[in-house]
């Protein structure tokens, strides 16, 4: 259950590891990759007899494909290799793999053949590897479109061709894999932006080496194991004052629900009290769905809460900005979300105040909010989500989660993580408010801002995943349901982590 976090390397990190390993690797990394790819092909076709089609490109990714084809041919499988580039221009190792394929009796075709009568058992993309930086076009783009049209499992070798390995951006035409077999370690582009929609099931093979032995990873994929040391049983001799007071500031006219959702989520994750400061003067005096919430004046909440979460339904205008400034100046942890982020983005003085804070700051922007904070736009943020999150963390001296497909968490000292829990059903109103409440609740209970952010983001998605497995969603899933499920998963984690203690 408590698997350790998985290392993630951008392309320059993978290249560094390859350069350190390759001179002494016996057999070569390409031979290892091709062998593993052939084994993956056998696994994927164990219930599908027939021909395998491998499209090989002009670089080392194509070399992996030639080794894979040779291995399958030697195992008695029917293999067709499509290759239309100049063999004389292949890199040295890929040229050797091509020659070995031909020596084993293999042939290549320069145009895709018609599919067999019963279709291909498997189609394989070995066109372009992790170094691709320009859009795929011409013959290779046509090949990718043909591969995508096949009614067969689609295997990508290392990275789907047309997907930027560092950013998850689509570069022209992209291969849509049902399975991606990636080597050495995960790459950021497989986990964020368009990557999760393109890569299918991602399997990592380390090729019999341990990458962190050669280079510490720049990023990590969050797994529950990173949280295990933080999960503690509560003492019997305890009371609500031991678990902190979360203050929620928001709920302007027409947006009361946002603040209440955040407050309910914070309460369900175990903080001692939730003080909810609703901005709307006509707001209710009690939450009849969750009467445990203490509805108070925003100024009183700012004064007394252990940690402040600002933004859910906060609104705009001078009054909202004044509340925000007062909270930022308090020497207490703050979580900034939604309207609070937009107010900060528009104010030079508030930008400076946030950046100068000594108490912990957490920021939870979606790409649009991040664009405003970075004086960019959504497209600019999405073009490199890891770089954008890191820039926000440095600029505002904050722990940041850039929400979206493969949410990216970044810290001011340059560390980053990618979260892979969650699903598209979470693209609905109130989900961000619930996340804000979860983060604030953990910080109020003594978790560091960074740990609380990591745990809450992973928990938030895990709760949605569990609900979907139970038939509650993905379509129609509500934020309130996620808050409820988060409580159950968090308690299950704690019980498992402390079993036998």
Coordinates of C-alpha atoms in Angstrom, one line a residue:
X1 CA 0.0 0.0 0.0
X2 CA 2.7 2.5 1.0
X3 CA 4.8 2.4 -2.2
X4 CA 7.7 4.8 -2.3
X5 CA 7.6 7.9 -4.6
X6 CA 8.8 7.2 -8.1
X7 CA 11.7 9.2 -9.6
X8 CA 11.0 11.4 -12.6
X9 CA 13.7 12.7 -14.9
X10 CA 13.4 15.3 -17.7
X11 CA 15.3 14.5 -20.9
X12 CA 18.6 16.1 -19.9
X13 CA 18.6 13.9 -16.8
X14 CA 18.0 10.7 -18.8
X15 CA 20.7 11.7 -21.2
X16 CA 23.1 12.2 -18.3
X17 CA 22.4 8.8 -16.9
X18 CA 22.7 7.2 -20.3
X19 CA 26.1 8.8 -20.8
X20 CA 27.3 7.5 -17.5
X21 CA 26.0 3.9 -18.0
X22 CA 26.4 3.3 -21.8
X23 CA 30.3 3.0 -21.9
X24 CA 30.2 0.0 -19.5
X25 CA 26.8 -1.5 -20.3
X26 CA 26.9 -5.2 -21.4
X27 CA 24.6 -5.9 -23.1
X28 CA 24.0 -2.4 -24.4
X29 CA 21.1 -0.3 -23.2
X30 CA 19.6 -0.6 -26.7
X31 CA 19.8 -4.4 -26.6
X32 CA 18.2 -4.3 -23.1
X33 CA 15.4 -2.0 -24.3
X34 CA 14.6 -4.0 -27.4
X35 CA 14.5 -7.2 -25.3
X36 CA 12.2 -5.7 -22.8
X37 CA 10.0 -4.3 -25.6
X38 CA 9.8 -7.8 -27.2
X39 CA 8.7 -9.2 -23.8
X40 CA 6.1 -6.5 -23.5
X41 CA 4.8 -7.3 -27.0
X42 CA 4.5 -11.0 -26.1
X43 CA 2.5 -10.0 -22.9
X44 CA 0.2 -7.8 -24.9
X45 CA -0.5 -10.4 -27.5
X46 CA -0.7 -13.5 -25.4
X47 CA -4.5 -13.7 -26.2
X48 CA -4.1 -12.2 -29.8
X49 CA -2.5 -14.4 -32.4
X50 CA -1.2 -12.7 -35.5
X51 CA 1.3 -10.3 -37.0
X52 CA 3.1 -7.5 -35.2
X53 CA 3.7 -4.2 -37.0
X54 CA 6.7 -2.1 -35.8
X55 CA 7.2 1.4 -37.3
X56 CA 10.9 2.4 -36.9
X57 CA 12.3 5.9 -37.1
X58 CA 15.6 7.5 -38.0
X59 CA 17.2 7.5 -34.5
X60 CA 17.9 5.4 -31.5
X61 CA 14.2 4.9 -30.9
X62 CA 14.1 3.1 -34.2
X63 CA 17.1 1.1 -33.1
X64 CA 15.1 -0.1 -30.1
X65 CA 12.4 -1.2 -32.6
X66 CA 14.9 -3.1 -34.7
X67 CA 16.2 -5.0 -31.7
X68 CA 12.6 -5.7 -30.6
X69 CA 11.7 -7.0 -34.1
X70 CA 14.8 -9.3 -34.2
X71 CA 13.9 -10.8 -30.8
X72 CA 10.3 -11.4 -31.8
X73 CA 11.4 -12.9 -35.1
X74 CA 13.8 -15.3 -33.3
X75 CA 10.9 -16.3 -31.0
X76 CA 8.9 -17.3 -34.1
X77 CA 6.6 -14.4 -34.2
X78 CA 5.4 -12.8 -37.5
X79 CA 6.9 -9.3 -37.6
X80 CA 6.6 -6.5 -40.2
X81 CA 9.0 -3.6 -39.9
X82 CA 8.2 -0.3 -41.6
X83 CA 11.3 1.9 -42.1
X84 CA 11.5 4.6 -44.7
X85 CA 14.6 6.6 -43.7
X86 CA 18.2 6.3 -44.9
X87 CA 19.9 3.4 -43.1
X88 CA 23.2 5.0 -43.8
X89 CA 22.3 8.0 -41.6
X90 CA 21.2 6.0 -38.6
X91 CA 23.2 6.6 -35.3
X92 CA 26.0 4.1 -34.8
X93 CA 24.2 1.9 -32.3
X94 CA 20.9 2.0 -34.2
X95 CA 22.8 1.1 -37.5
X96 CA 24.2 -1.9 -35.7
X97 CA 20.7 -2.9 -34.6
X98 CA 19.4 -2.5 -38.2
X99 CA 22.2 -4.7 -39.5
X100 CA 21.6 -7.3 -36.9
X101 CA 17.9 -7.3 -37.9
X102 CA 18.7 -7.8 -41.5
X103 CA 21.3 -10.5 -40.7
X104 CA 18.6 -12.4 -38.8
X105 CA 16.6 -12.6 -41.9
X106 CA 14.4 -9.6 -41.3
X107 CA 13.2 -7.2 -44.0
X108 CA 11.8 -3.7 -44.0
X109 CA 9.0 -2.1 -46.0
X110 CA 9.0 1.6 -46.9
X111 CA 5.3 1.9 -47.1
X112 CA 2.7 0.5 -44.6
X113 CA 1.3 -2.8 -45.9
X114 CA -2.4 -3.5 -45.7
X115 CA -3.4 -5.0 -42.4
X116 CA -3.9 -8.8 -42.3
X117 CA -7.4 -10.1 -42.8
X118 CA -7.8 -10.4 -39.0
X119 CA -6.0 -7.2 -38.3
X120 CA -2.7 -6.6 -36.5
X121 CA -2.1 -8.3 -33.2
X122 CA -0.1 -5.3 -32.1
X123 CA 1.2 -2.1 -33.6
X124 CA 4.3 -0.5 -32.2
X125 CA 5.6 3.1 -32.4
X126 CA 9.4 3.2 -32.5
X127 CA 9.6 6.4 -34.6
X128 CA 10.8 9.1 -32.3
X129 CA 12.2 9.0 -28.8
X130 CA 12.4 11.5 -25.9
X131 CA 14.6 13.9 -27.8
X132 CA 11.8 15.1 -30.2
X133 CA 11.4 18.9 -30.1
X134 CA 9.7 19.8 -33.4
X135 CA 6.3 18.8 -34.7
X136 CA 6.0 15.5 -36.5
X137 CA 5.1 16.0 -40.2
X138 CA 5.2 14.4 -43.6
X139 CA 5.4 10.6 -44.0
X140 CA 6.0 10.0 -40.3
X141 CA 2.8 12.0 -39.5
X142 CA 0.9 9.9 -42.0
X143 CA 2.3 6.7 -40.5
X144 CA 1.2 7.8 -37.0
X145 CA -2.3 8.5 -38.3
X146 CA -2.4 5.0 -39.8
X147 CA -1.2 3.4 -36.6
X148 CA -3.8 5.2 -34.6
X149 CA -6.5 3.9 -36.9
X150 CA -5.7 0.3 -36.2
X151 CA -8.1 -1.7 -34.1
X152 CA -5.3 -3.3 -32.1
X153 CA -3.3 -2.7 -28.9
X154 CA -0.9 0.2 -29.6
X155 CA 2.5 0.1 -27.9
X156 CA 4.8 3.2 -27.7
X157 CA 8.5 2.6 -27.1
X158 CA 9.8 5.0 -24.4
X159 CA 7.5 7.9 -25.3
X160 CA 4.6 8.2 -27.8
X161 CA 5.9 9.9 -30.9
X162 CA 4.7 13.4 -31.1
X163 CA 4.6 13.9 -27.3
X164 CA 7.1 16.2 -25.7
X165 CA 8.8 14.1 -23.0
X166 CA 9.5 17.1 -20.7
X167 CA 6.1 19.0 -21.0
X168 CA 3.4 16.7 -22.2
X169 CA 2.7 19.0 -25.1
X170 CA 1.6 17.5 -28.4
X171 CA 4.0 18.2 -31.2
X172 CA 2.0 18.0 -34.5
X173 CA 0.6 14.5 -35.0
X174 CA 0.9 12.2 -32.0
X175 CA 0.7 8.5 -31.5
X176 CA -2.1 7.5 -29.2
X177 CA -0.8 4.5 -27.2
X178 CA -2.8 2.0 -25.2
X179 CA 0.5 1.1 -23.4
X180 CA 3.8 3.0 -23.1
X181 CA 6.9 1.2 -22.2
X182 CA 9.3 3.8 -20.9
X183 CA 12.9 3.1 -20.0
X184 CA 15.0 4.0 -16.9
X185 CA 12.4 6.2 -15.3
X186 CA 9.3 8.3 -15.7
X187 CA 9.4 11.4 -17.8
X188 CA 7.3 14.5 -16.8
X189 CA 5.5 14.5 -20.2
X190 CA 4.0 11.1 -19.5
X191 CA 2.3 12.4 -16.3
X192 CA 1.0 15.9 -17.0
X193 CA -0.7 18.1 -19.6
X194 CA -1.8 15.9 -22.5
X195 CA 0.5 13.0 -21.5
X196 CA -2.0 11.0 -19.5
X197 CA -4.5 11.1 -22.4
X198 CA -1.8 10.0 -24.9
X199 CA 0.3 7.5 -23.1
X200 CA -2.2 5.0 -22.0
X201 CA -1.0 2.6 -19.3
X202 CA 2.6 3.5 -18.5
X203 CA 5.1 0.8 -17.5
X204 CA 8.6 1.6 -16.4
X205 CA 11.6 -0.7 -17.0
X206 CA 14.9 0.4 -15.4
X207 CA 16.9 -1.8 -17.8
X208 CA 18.7 -3.4 -14.8
X209 CA 20.1 -0.2 -13.5
X210 CA 19.0 2.1 -10.7
X211 CA 18.9 5.7 -12.0
X212 CA 19.2 7.5 -8.6
X213 CA 22.5 5.7 -8.2
X214 CA 23.8 7.9 -11.0
X215 CA 21.8 11.1 -10.7
X216 CA 19.4 12.2 -8.0
X217 CA 15.9 12.7 -9.5
X218 CA 14.7 16.3 -10.1
X219 CA 11.1 15.3 -9.5
X220 CA 9.0 12.6 -7.9
X221 CA 5.6 11.0 -8.7
X222 CA 3.6 11.1 -5.4
X223 CA 2.9 7.7 -3.8
X224 CA 1.3 7.1 -0.4
X225 CA 4.7 6.0 0.9
X226 CA 5.9 9.6 1.1
X227 CA 3.1 10.2 3.6
X228 CA 3.6 7.2 5.9
X229 CA 6.0 8.8 8.4
X230 CA 3.5 11.6 8.9
X231 CA 0.5 9.5 9.7
X232 CA 0.1 9.2 13.5
X233 CA -2.4 7.7 15.9
X234 CA -4.1 10.2 18.1
X235 CA -3.5 10.0 21.8
X236 CA -6.4 9.1 24.1
X237 CA -5.6 12.1 26.3
X238 CA -6.5 14.8 23.7
X239 CA -9.0 17.5 22.9
X240 CA -10.0 19.7 20.1
X241 CA -7.5 22.4 21.0
X242 CA -4.7 20.0 20.0
X243 CA -5.8 20.0 16.4
X244 CA -5.9 23.6 15.5
X245 CA -8.4 26.1 14.2
X246 CA -8.9 26.5 10.4
X247 CA -10.2 29.9 9.3
X248 CA -12.0 30.1 6.0
X249 CA -12.5 33.6 4.5
X250 CA -14.8 33.8 1.5
X251 CA -18.5 33.4 0.6
X252 CA -19.4 36.7 -1.0
X253 CA -22.9 37.2 -2.3
X254 CA -23.9 34.3 -4.5
X255 CA -20.8 32.3 -3.6
X256 CA -21.5 31.2 0.0
X257 CA -21.3 27.6 -1.0
X258 CA -17.6 27.8 -1.9
X259 CA -16.6 28.8 1.6
X260 CA -18.9 26.3 3.2
X261 CA -17.5 23.5 1.0
X262 CA -14.0 24.4 2.1
X263 CA -15.0 24.5 5.7
X264 CA -16.8 21.2 5.6
X265 CA -13.8 19.5 4.0
X266 CA -11.5 20.9 6.7
X267 CA -13.7 19.6 9.4
X268 CA -13.9 16.2 7.9
X269 CA -10.2 15.9 7.8
X270 CA -9.8 16.3 11.5
X271 CA -8.9 19.9 12.6
X272 CA -10.3 20.9 16.0
X273 CA -12.6 23.7 14.8
X274 CA -13.5 25.5 11.6
X275 CA -14.1 29.2 11.8
X276 CA -15.9 30.4 8.7
X277 CA -15.9 34.0 7.9
X278 CA -18.6 34.7 5.3
X279 CA -18.1 38.0 3.5
X280 CA -21.8 38.4 2.5
X281 CA -23.6 40.4 5.2
X282 CA -26.8 38.5 4.4
X283 CA -25.1 35.1 4.8
X284 CA -26.8 32.5 7.1
X285 CA -25.8 32.4 10.7
X286 CA -25.6 28.6 10.7
X287 CA -24.8 25.9 8.2
X288 CA -27.7 23.5 8.7
X289 CA -25.9 20.8 6.7
X290 CA -22.8 21.1 8.9
X291 CA -23.8 22.9 12.0
X292 CA -20.4 22.2 13.6
X293 CA -19.0 25.0 11.4
X294 CA -18.6 28.2 13.4
X295 CA -19.9 31.1 11.3
X296 CA -18.2 34.3 12.4
X297 CA -17.2 37.8 11.1
X298 CA -14.3 37.6 8.7
X299 CA -12.2 40.0 10.9
X300 CA -12.6 37.7 14.0
X301 CA -11.7 34.7 12.0
X302 CA -8.4 36.3 10.7
X303 CA -7.6 37.2 14.3
X304 CA -8.1 33.8 15.9
X305 CA -7.5 31.0 13.4
X306 CA -4.4 28.8 13.5
X307 CA -4.2 28.7 9.7
X308 CA -6.1 30.8 7.2
X309 CA -7.6 29.7 3.9
X310 CA -8.6 32.6 1.7
X311 CA -10.3 32.8 -1.7
X312 CA -13.3 30.4 -2.0
X313 CA -16.0 32.7 -3.1
X314 CA -14.1 35.7 -1.7
X315 CA -15.1 38.0 -4.6
X316 CA -13.3 41.1 -5.7
X317 CA -13.3 44.8 -4.8
X318 CA -11.7 46.9 -2.0
X319 CA -13.3 45.0 0.9
X320 CA -12.0 41.7 -0.3
X321 CA -8.6 43.1 -0.9
X322 CA -8.5 44.6 2.5
X323 CA -9.3 41.3 4.2
X324 CA -6.7 39.6 2.1
X325 CA -4.0 42.1 3.0
X326 CA -4.8 41.8 6.7
X327 CA -4.5 38.0 6.5
X328 CA -1.3 38.1 4.5
X329 CA 0.3 40.3 7.2
X330 CA -0.6 37.9 10.0
X331 CA 2.3 35.6 11.0
X332 CA 0.3 32.4 10.4
X333 CA 0.2 29.9 7.6
X334 CA -2.1 30.9 4.8
X335 CA -3.6 29.0 1.8
X336 CA -4.5 31.2 -1.1
X337 CA -7.0 30.0 -3.7
X338 CA -9.4 31.2 -6.3
X339 CA -10.3 34.9 -5.9
X340 CA -7.5 35.5 -3.5
X341 CA -5.0 34.5 -6.2
X342 CA -6.6 36.9 -8.7
X343 CA -6.5 39.8 -6.2
X344 CA -2.8 39.1 -5.5
X345 CA -2.1 38.9 -9.2
X346 CA -3.5 42.3 -9.9
X347 CA -1.8 44.1 -7.0
X348 CA 1.9 45.0 -6.9
X349 CA 1.8 45.6 -3.2
X350 CA 0.1 42.3 -2.3
X351 CA 2.6 40.5 -4.6
X352 CA 5.4 41.9 -2.6
X353 CA 3.7 41.2 0.7
X354 CA 3.2 37.5 -0.2
X355 CA 6.8 37.1 -1.4
X356 CA 8.2 38.6 1.8
X357 CA 6.2 36.5 4.2
X358 CA 8.1 34.4 6.8
X359 CA 5.1 32.3 7.8
X360 CA 4.3 29.4 5.3
X361 CA 2.3 30.2 2.2
X362 CA 0.4 27.7 0.0
X363 CA -1.0 28.7 -3.4
X364 CA -3.4 26.5 -5.4
X365 CA -3.9 28.0 -8.9
X366 CA -5.4 26.5 -11.9
X367 CA -3.6 27.4 -15.2
X368 CA -5.6 30.5 -15.8
X369 CA -4.9 31.9 -12.3
X370 CA -1.3 30.8 -12.7
X371 CA -1.1 32.8 -15.9
X372 CA -2.3 35.9 -14.2
X373 CA 0.2 35.5 -11.4
X374 CA 3.1 35.0 -13.9
X375 CA 1.9 37.8 -16.1
X376 CA 1.5 35.3 -18.9
X377 CA -1.6 33.3 -20.1
X378 CA -3.0 29.9 -19.8
X379 CA -1.3 28.6 -23.0
X380 CA 2.1 29.9 -21.7
X381 CA 1.6 28.1 -18.4
X382 CA 0.5 24.9 -20.0
X383 CA 3.4 24.9 -22.4
X384 CA 5.7 23.8 -19.5
X385 CA 3.7 23.1 -16.4
X386 CA 6.7 22.0 -14.3
X387 CA 8.6 25.2 -15.1
X388 CA 5.5 27.3 -14.5
X389 CA 5.0 25.8 -11.0
X390 CA 8.6 26.2 -10.1
X391 CA 8.6 29.9 -11.2
X392 CA 5.5 30.6 -9.1
X393 CA 7.1 28.9 -6.1
X394 CA 10.2 31.0 -6.4
X395 CA 8.5 34.3 -7.2
X396 CA 6.1 34.0 -4.2
X397 CA 8.2 32.0 -1.8
X398 CA 5.3 29.5 -1.5
X399 CA 4.5 25.9 -1.8
X400 CA 2.5 25.7 -5.0
X401 CA 0.2 23.2 -6.7
X402 CA -0.5 23.9 -10.3
X403 CA -3.8 22.1 -10.7
X404 CA -4.9 20.2 -13.8
X405 CA -4.1 16.9 -15.6
X406 CA -1.1 15.7 -13.6
X407 CA -1.1 18.4 -10.9
X408 CA 2.4 19.8 -10.3
X409 CA 3.6 20.7 -6.8
X410 CA 6.7 22.9 -6.5
X411 CA 8.6 24.4 -3.6
X412 CA 10.8 27.6 -3.5
X413 CA 14.0 25.5 -3.3
X414 CA 13.4 24.0 -6.7
X415 CA 11.9 20.6 -5.8
X416 CA 8.8 19.3 -7.6
X417 CA 6.3 16.4 -7.6
X418 CA 3.6 15.3 -9.9
X419 CA 0.3 13.8 -8.7
X420 CA -1.4 11.1 -10.7
X421 CA -4.5 10.4 -8.7
X422 CA -7.9 11.8 -9.8
X423 CA -9.9 11.8 -13.0
X424 CA -11.8 14.1 -15.4
X425 CA -15.0 13.8 -13.2
X426 CA -13.3 16.3 -10.9
X427 CA -13.7 19.0 -13.4
X428 CA -16.8 20.4 -11.6
X429 CA -17.7 23.2 -9.3
X430 CA -16.4 23.2 -5.8
X431 CA -13.5 20.7 -6.2
X432 CA -10.9 23.4 -5.6
X433 CA -12.7 24.6 -2.5
X434 CA -12.6 21.1 -1.0
X435 CA -8.9 20.8 -1.8
X436 CA -8.3 24.2 0.0
X437 CA -10.1 22.9 3.1
X438 CA -8.1 19.6 3.1
X439 CA -4.8 21.5 2.9
X440 CA -5.7 23.9 5.6
X441 CA -6.9 21.2 7.9
X442 CA -3.7 19.2 7.8
X443 CA -1.6 22.4 8.4
X444 CA -3.7 23.3 11.4
X445 CA -3.0 19.8 12.8
X446 CA 0.7 20.5 12.7
X447 CA 1.7 19.3 9.3
X448 CA 4.2 21.4 7.4
X449 CA 2.8 23.5 4.5
X450 CA 4.7 21.3 2.0
X451 CA 3.6 18.0 3.5
X452 CA 0.0 19.1 4.0
X453 CA -0.1 20.2 0.4
X454 CA 1.3 17.0 -1.0
X455 CA -0.9 14.8 1.2
X456 CA -4.1 16.8 0.4
X457 CA -3.5 16.8 -3.3
X458 CA -2.9 13.1 -3.4
X459 CA -5.8 12.4 -1.1
X460 CA -8.2 14.6 -3.0
X461 CA -7.6 12.6 -6.2
X462 CA -7.5 9.2 -4.4
X463 CA -11.0 9.9 -3.0
X464 CA -12.4 10.7 -6.4
X465 CA -10.8 7.5 -7.8
X466 CA -12.3 5.4 -5.1
X467 CA -15.7 6.9 -5.7
X468 CA -15.4 6.2 -9.4
X469 CA -14.6 2.5 -8.7
X470 CA -17.7 2.3 -6.6
X471 CA -19.8 3.7 -9.5
X472 CA -20.1 7.3 -8.1
X473 CA -18.8 9.1 -11.0
X474 CA -16.7 9.9 -12.9
X475 CA -19.5 11.9 -14.6
X476 CA -21.7 13.6 -12.1
X477 CA -19.2 13.4 -9.2
X478 CA -19.7 16.2 -6.7
X479 CA -17.2 18.1 -4.5
X480 CA -19.2 17.2 -1.4
X481 CA -18.8 13.5 -2.1
X482 CA -15.1 13.8 -2.5
X483 CA -14.8 15.5 0.9
X484 CA -16.7 12.7 2.5
X485 CA -14.6 10.0 0.8
X486 CA -11.4 11.8 1.7
X487 CA -12.1 11.3 5.4
X488 CA -12.5 7.5 4.9
X489 CA -9.3 7.2 2.9
X490 CA -7.3 9.3 5.3
X491 CA -8.4 7.2 8.3
X492 CA -7.6 4.0 6.4
X493 CA -4.1 5.3 5.6
X494 CA -3.6 6.1 9.2
X495 CA -4.7 2.8 10.5
X496 CA -2.5 0.9 8.0
X497 CA 0.5 3.1 8.7
X498 CA 0.3 2.8 12.4
X499 CA -0.7 -0.9 12.6
X500 CA 1.3 -2.6 15.3
X501 CA 2.5 0.6 16.8

